């Protein structure tokens, strides 16, 4: 039996890598298909480790002091993960979000312990960012700003990339990752290209929201991907290919891998896996998918 660990976060920095043999066999894919299950913690997503890791990096750099307030412009999964991680480490949390966020969602964050600050939706994302920056000045806080903060990809350079390279003994032909904030594909892609040679790096976006390739940005059903704009953290120079996947294909694939390999993949993982299938049909080899979230089945 393993010894007790210091806390839940220490279990999130090196996740299991699983071969998706059932899915590969069903679709007659040549090579080896693998998934790095980069999720766990309170939200069941990669954002739990990322939130705690970004706080740790800010402390390491002297940007975040003990008890200093943490500010973020978000109402999504990262906001949940950040609230839990920050309060766990003794930092008050202020979440700035548009007033169109449902009262139920606002109350949820309040119950977690965050202070919710609302902005007028007519000012869009830029108005939310400006309010967060002003709030930092008022409260003496630290603005996480995870869409534009290099500590996001830096976490993946230090943690996710090395964990993947270790699990695969440096042998990987291609890596496929979805793009939300851009941190995963940038950090992992930069690390693997530096240390594993000629790794084909594939970014995945929703077909309905193609900001990465300069296309139309619309509504879609792949939570965690396709923010509708090009994130500052996204490094296009290390991306060899961008693939677009429909919400329907992503949803179907997520359900399929549950039956073929017992992996409770989220819809975003389904999008990544569907893209990886396309890659393997053209480039047989050892292909790794990064799965950043799970679905709970009851």
XYZ file of C-alpha atoms in Angstrom:
298
model
C 0.000 0.000 0.000
C 1.275 3.468 -0.887
C 2.155 5.830 1.919
C -0.165 8.770 2.647
C 0.481 11.804 0.444
C 0.855 15.389 1.629
C -2.338 16.613 -0.059
C -4.564 15.948 -3.081
C -2.498 18.186 -5.353
C 0.585 16.009 -5.017
C -1.365 13.250 -6.797
C -2.211 15.443 -9.802
C 1.238 16.175 -11.196
C 1.931 12.787 -12.772
C -1.231 11.213 -14.119
C -1.577 7.770 -15.735
C -0.995 7.167 -19.421
C -3.385 4.553 -20.822
C -3.319 2.669 -24.113
C -6.626 2.999 -25.985
C -6.367 -0.407 -27.588
C -10.107 -0.981 -27.835
C -10.751 2.250 -29.729
C -7.718 1.722 -31.982
C -8.806 -1.821 -32.802
C -12.376 -0.802 -33.597
C -11.155 1.785 -36.088
C -8.287 -0.358 -37.439
C -5.650 2.228 -36.585
C -2.031 1.374 -37.286
C 0.395 2.172 -34.483
C -0.184 2.757 -30.781
C -2.847 5.141 -29.468
C -2.421 6.452 -25.916
C -4.132 8.951 -23.633
C -2.567 10.958 -20.816
C -5.388 11.280 -18.267
C -4.624 14.807 -17.149
C -7.508 15.246 -14.732
C -8.490 14.811 -11.103
C -9.234 16.900 -8.053
C -12.309 18.950 -7.261
C -13.412 19.681 -10.839
C -12.344 16.413 -12.440
C -10.274 18.375 -14.930
C -6.690 19.449 -15.638
C -7.496 22.857 -14.207
C -7.203 21.675 -10.595
C -3.472 21.017 -10.925
C -3.028 24.072 -13.159
C -4.633 26.458 -10.658
C -2.526 25.199 -7.769
C 0.572 25.158 -9.959
C 0.099 28.741 -11.151
C -0.284 29.893 -7.562
C 2.920 28.066 -6.650
C 4.795 29.652 -9.560
C 3.576 33.118 -8.524
C 4.837 32.484 -4.982
C 8.151 31.214 -6.334
C 8.605 34.420 -8.351
C 7.686 36.624 -5.399
C 4.550 37.908 -7.120
C 2.129 36.409 -4.592
C 2.574 36.979 -0.856
C 1.017 34.998 2.013
C -2.619 35.966 2.473
C -2.640 38.253 -0.577
C -5.951 38.338 -2.485
C -6.147 36.489 -5.800
C -8.189 37.962 -8.654
C -9.391 36.238 -11.817
C -11.730 37.154 -14.679
C -13.596 33.876 -15.059
C -16.810 32.062 -14.240
C -15.878 28.669 -15.662
C -14.148 25.520 -14.470
C -10.843 27.285 -13.915
C -12.587 29.726 -11.582
C -13.812 26.780 -9.498
C -10.376 25.148 -9.413
C -8.699 28.452 -8.543
C -11.150 29.229 -5.753
C -10.565 25.851 -4.125
C -6.772 26.013 -4.518
C -6.443 29.624 -3.370
C -8.651 29.287 -0.303
C -6.884 26.034 0.568
C -3.597 27.975 0.613
C -4.955 30.968 2.541
C -5.714 33.509 -0.202
C -9.011 35.418 -0.502
C -10.501 35.083 -3.997
C -12.239 37.711 -6.142
C -13.903 36.499 -9.337
C -14.881 39.105 -11.912
C -17.591 38.008 -14.334
C -20.277 39.464 -16.546
C -23.678 40.142 -15.029
C -25.227 37.664 -17.466
C -23.808 34.768 -15.417
C -26.772 33.028 -13.796
C -27.637 33.839 -10.162
C -27.266 30.137 -9.378
C -23.702 30.137 -10.712
C -22.869 33.296 -8.768
C -24.270 31.750 -5.586
C -22.216 28.613 -6.196
C -18.991 30.627 -6.191
C -20.109 32.522 -3.099
C -20.700 29.240 -1.286
C -17.204 28.115 -2.251
C -15.869 31.237 -0.553
C -15.186 33.574 -3.484
C -16.263 37.211 -3.704
C -18.133 37.747 -6.974
C -17.752 41.078 -8.800
C -20.045 41.711 -11.792
C -19.467 43.758 -14.940
C -21.820 45.006 -17.640
C -21.984 42.499 -20.512
C -21.916 45.280 -23.130
C -18.197 45.786 -22.412
C -17.428 42.147 -23.177
C -14.305 40.300 -22.138
C -12.123 43.412 -22.326
C -14.361 45.134 -19.780
C -14.078 42.168 -17.448
C -10.283 42.197 -17.732
C -10.132 45.941 -17.060
C -12.327 45.548 -13.972
C -10.109 42.736 -12.695
C -7.006 44.889 -13.159
C -8.627 47.787 -11.316
C -9.768 45.449 -8.541
C -6.180 44.282 -8.096
C -5.138 47.879 -7.496
C -7.977 48.419 -5.026
C -7.380 45.225 -3.060
C -3.632 44.868 -3.462
C -4.313 41.593 -5.220
C -2.576 39.355 -7.732
C -4.287 38.906 -11.113
C -3.987 35.304 -12.329
C -5.227 36.092 -15.874
C -4.683 32.520 -17.011
C -5.451 33.138 -20.695
C -2.528 35.596 -20.888
C -0.173 34.527 -18.101
C 2.938 32.571 -19.156
C 2.788 30.685 -15.853
C 0.035 28.661 -17.540
C 2.244 27.140 -20.280
C 5.201 27.221 -17.866
C 3.315 24.807 -15.601
C 2.971 22.428 -18.550
C 6.631 22.854 -19.469
C 7.622 21.903 -15.928
C 4.971 19.297 -15.102
C 2.809 17.892 -17.911
C 5.478 17.694 -20.602
C 8.065 15.942 -18.404
C 5.417 13.540 -17.040
C 4.426 12.547 -20.585
C 8.024 12.136 -21.746
C 8.811 9.973 -18.706
C 5.754 7.765 -19.238
C 6.632 7.184 -22.899
C 10.414 6.805 -22.390
C 10.886 9.646 -24.871
C 9.208 7.716 -27.696
C 6.274 9.615 -29.217
C 5.524 10.460 -32.848
C 2.632 12.886 -32.322
C 0.806 14.643 -29.507
C -2.777 15.891 -29.829
C -4.294 18.463 -27.443
C -7.354 20.680 -27.347
C -6.975 24.445 -27.115
C -8.881 26.476 -24.548
C -6.475 28.871 -22.836
C -3.612 27.595 -25.025
C -1.398 26.612 -22.108
C -1.377 22.840 -22.584
C -0.505 22.705 -26.290
C 2.097 25.460 -25.887
C 3.846 24.127 -22.791
C 3.743 20.449 -23.736
C 4.528 21.142 -27.374
C 7.555 23.298 -26.571
C 8.880 20.761 -24.073
C 8.462 17.699 -26.294
C 9.922 19.396 -29.359
C 12.938 20.393 -27.279
C 13.524 17.022 -25.637
C 11.935 14.337 -27.826
C 12.893 15.479 -31.306
C 10.532 15.640 -34.256
C 7.155 15.343 -32.500
C 4.149 16.213 -34.673
C 2.057 18.627 -32.601
C -1.676 18.879 -33.280
C -4.019 21.519 -31.855
C -7.760 20.821 -31.735
C -10.537 23.416 -31.931
C -14.323 23.164 -32.339
C -15.501 23.175 -35.951
C -18.081 25.755 -34.895
C -15.466 28.128 -33.441
C -12.279 28.316 -35.496
C -10.406 31.256 -33.987
C -7.059 29.416 -34.190
C -7.205 29.448 -37.969
C -8.823 32.847 -38.388
C -12.278 31.441 -39.046
C -15.733 32.195 -37.685
C -16.154 31.985 -33.906
C -19.584 30.722 -32.926
C -21.349 28.774 -30.213
C -20.472 25.134 -29.695
C -20.917 22.346 -27.173
C -17.308 21.395 -26.410
C -16.708 22.834 -22.952
C -13.089 23.797 -22.321
C -12.207 24.377 -25.978
C -12.775 27.239 -28.382
C -12.893 30.391 -26.276
C -13.815 32.408 -29.362
C -10.549 34.348 -29.557
C -6.853 33.611 -29.985
C -5.384 33.210 -26.469
C -2.177 35.061 -25.693
C -0.758 31.797 -24.313
C -1.157 30.003 -27.651
C 2.139 29.547 -29.517
C 1.295 28.810 -33.177
C 4.954 28.307 -34.062
C 5.142 24.937 -32.326
C 1.828 23.693 -33.755
C 2.262 21.600 -36.905
C -1.428 21.124 -37.612
C -4.804 22.431 -36.431
C -7.820 20.120 -36.703
C -11.441 21.175 -36.257
C -13.985 18.759 -34.767
C -17.751 19.179 -34.621
C -19.596 19.045 -31.326
C -21.498 16.004 -32.615
C -18.345 14.035 -33.466
C -16.735 15.002 -30.151
C -19.782 13.869 -28.178
C -20.072 10.570 -30.054
C -16.360 9.806 -29.636
C -16.426 10.548 -25.905
C -19.233 8.036 -25.466
C -17.497 5.516 -27.680
C -14.211 5.442 -25.747
C -16.208 4.727 -22.592
C -17.410 1.469 -24.145
C -14.145 0.518 -25.868
C -11.684 1.378 -23.094
C -13.746 2.319 -20.004
C -12.380 5.891 -20.074
C -14.926 8.462 -18.758
C -13.857 11.108 -21.250
C -15.387 14.562 -21.411
C -16.637 15.972 -24.722
C -13.383 17.920 -25.104
C -11.478 14.635 -24.817
C -13.781 13.208 -27.458
C -12.739 16.047 -29.767
C -9.052 15.321 -29.125
C -9.514 11.586 -29.701
C -11.474 12.139 -32.913
C -8.627 14.339 -34.166
C -6.018 11.756 -33.122
C -7.874 9.139 -35.163
C -7.525 11.364 -38.231
C -3.825 11.824 -37.524
C -3.192 8.068 -37.211
C -5.028 7.344 -40.444
C -2.495 9.575 -42.220
C 0.557 9.194 -39.980
C 0.685 5.732 -38.352
C 2.864 5.675 -35.238
C 2.783 6.262 -31.507
C 0.214 8.994 -30.922
C -0.633 10.522 -27.550
C -3.888 12.320 -26.736
C -4.002 14.683 -23.774
C -7.337 14.186 -21.999
C -8.100 17.240 -19.845
C -11.437 16.291 -18.337
C -13.805 13.529 -17.387
C -17.524 12.867 -17.356
C -19.208 11.363 -14.303
C -21.663 8.561 -15.031
C -24.158 7.631 -12.325
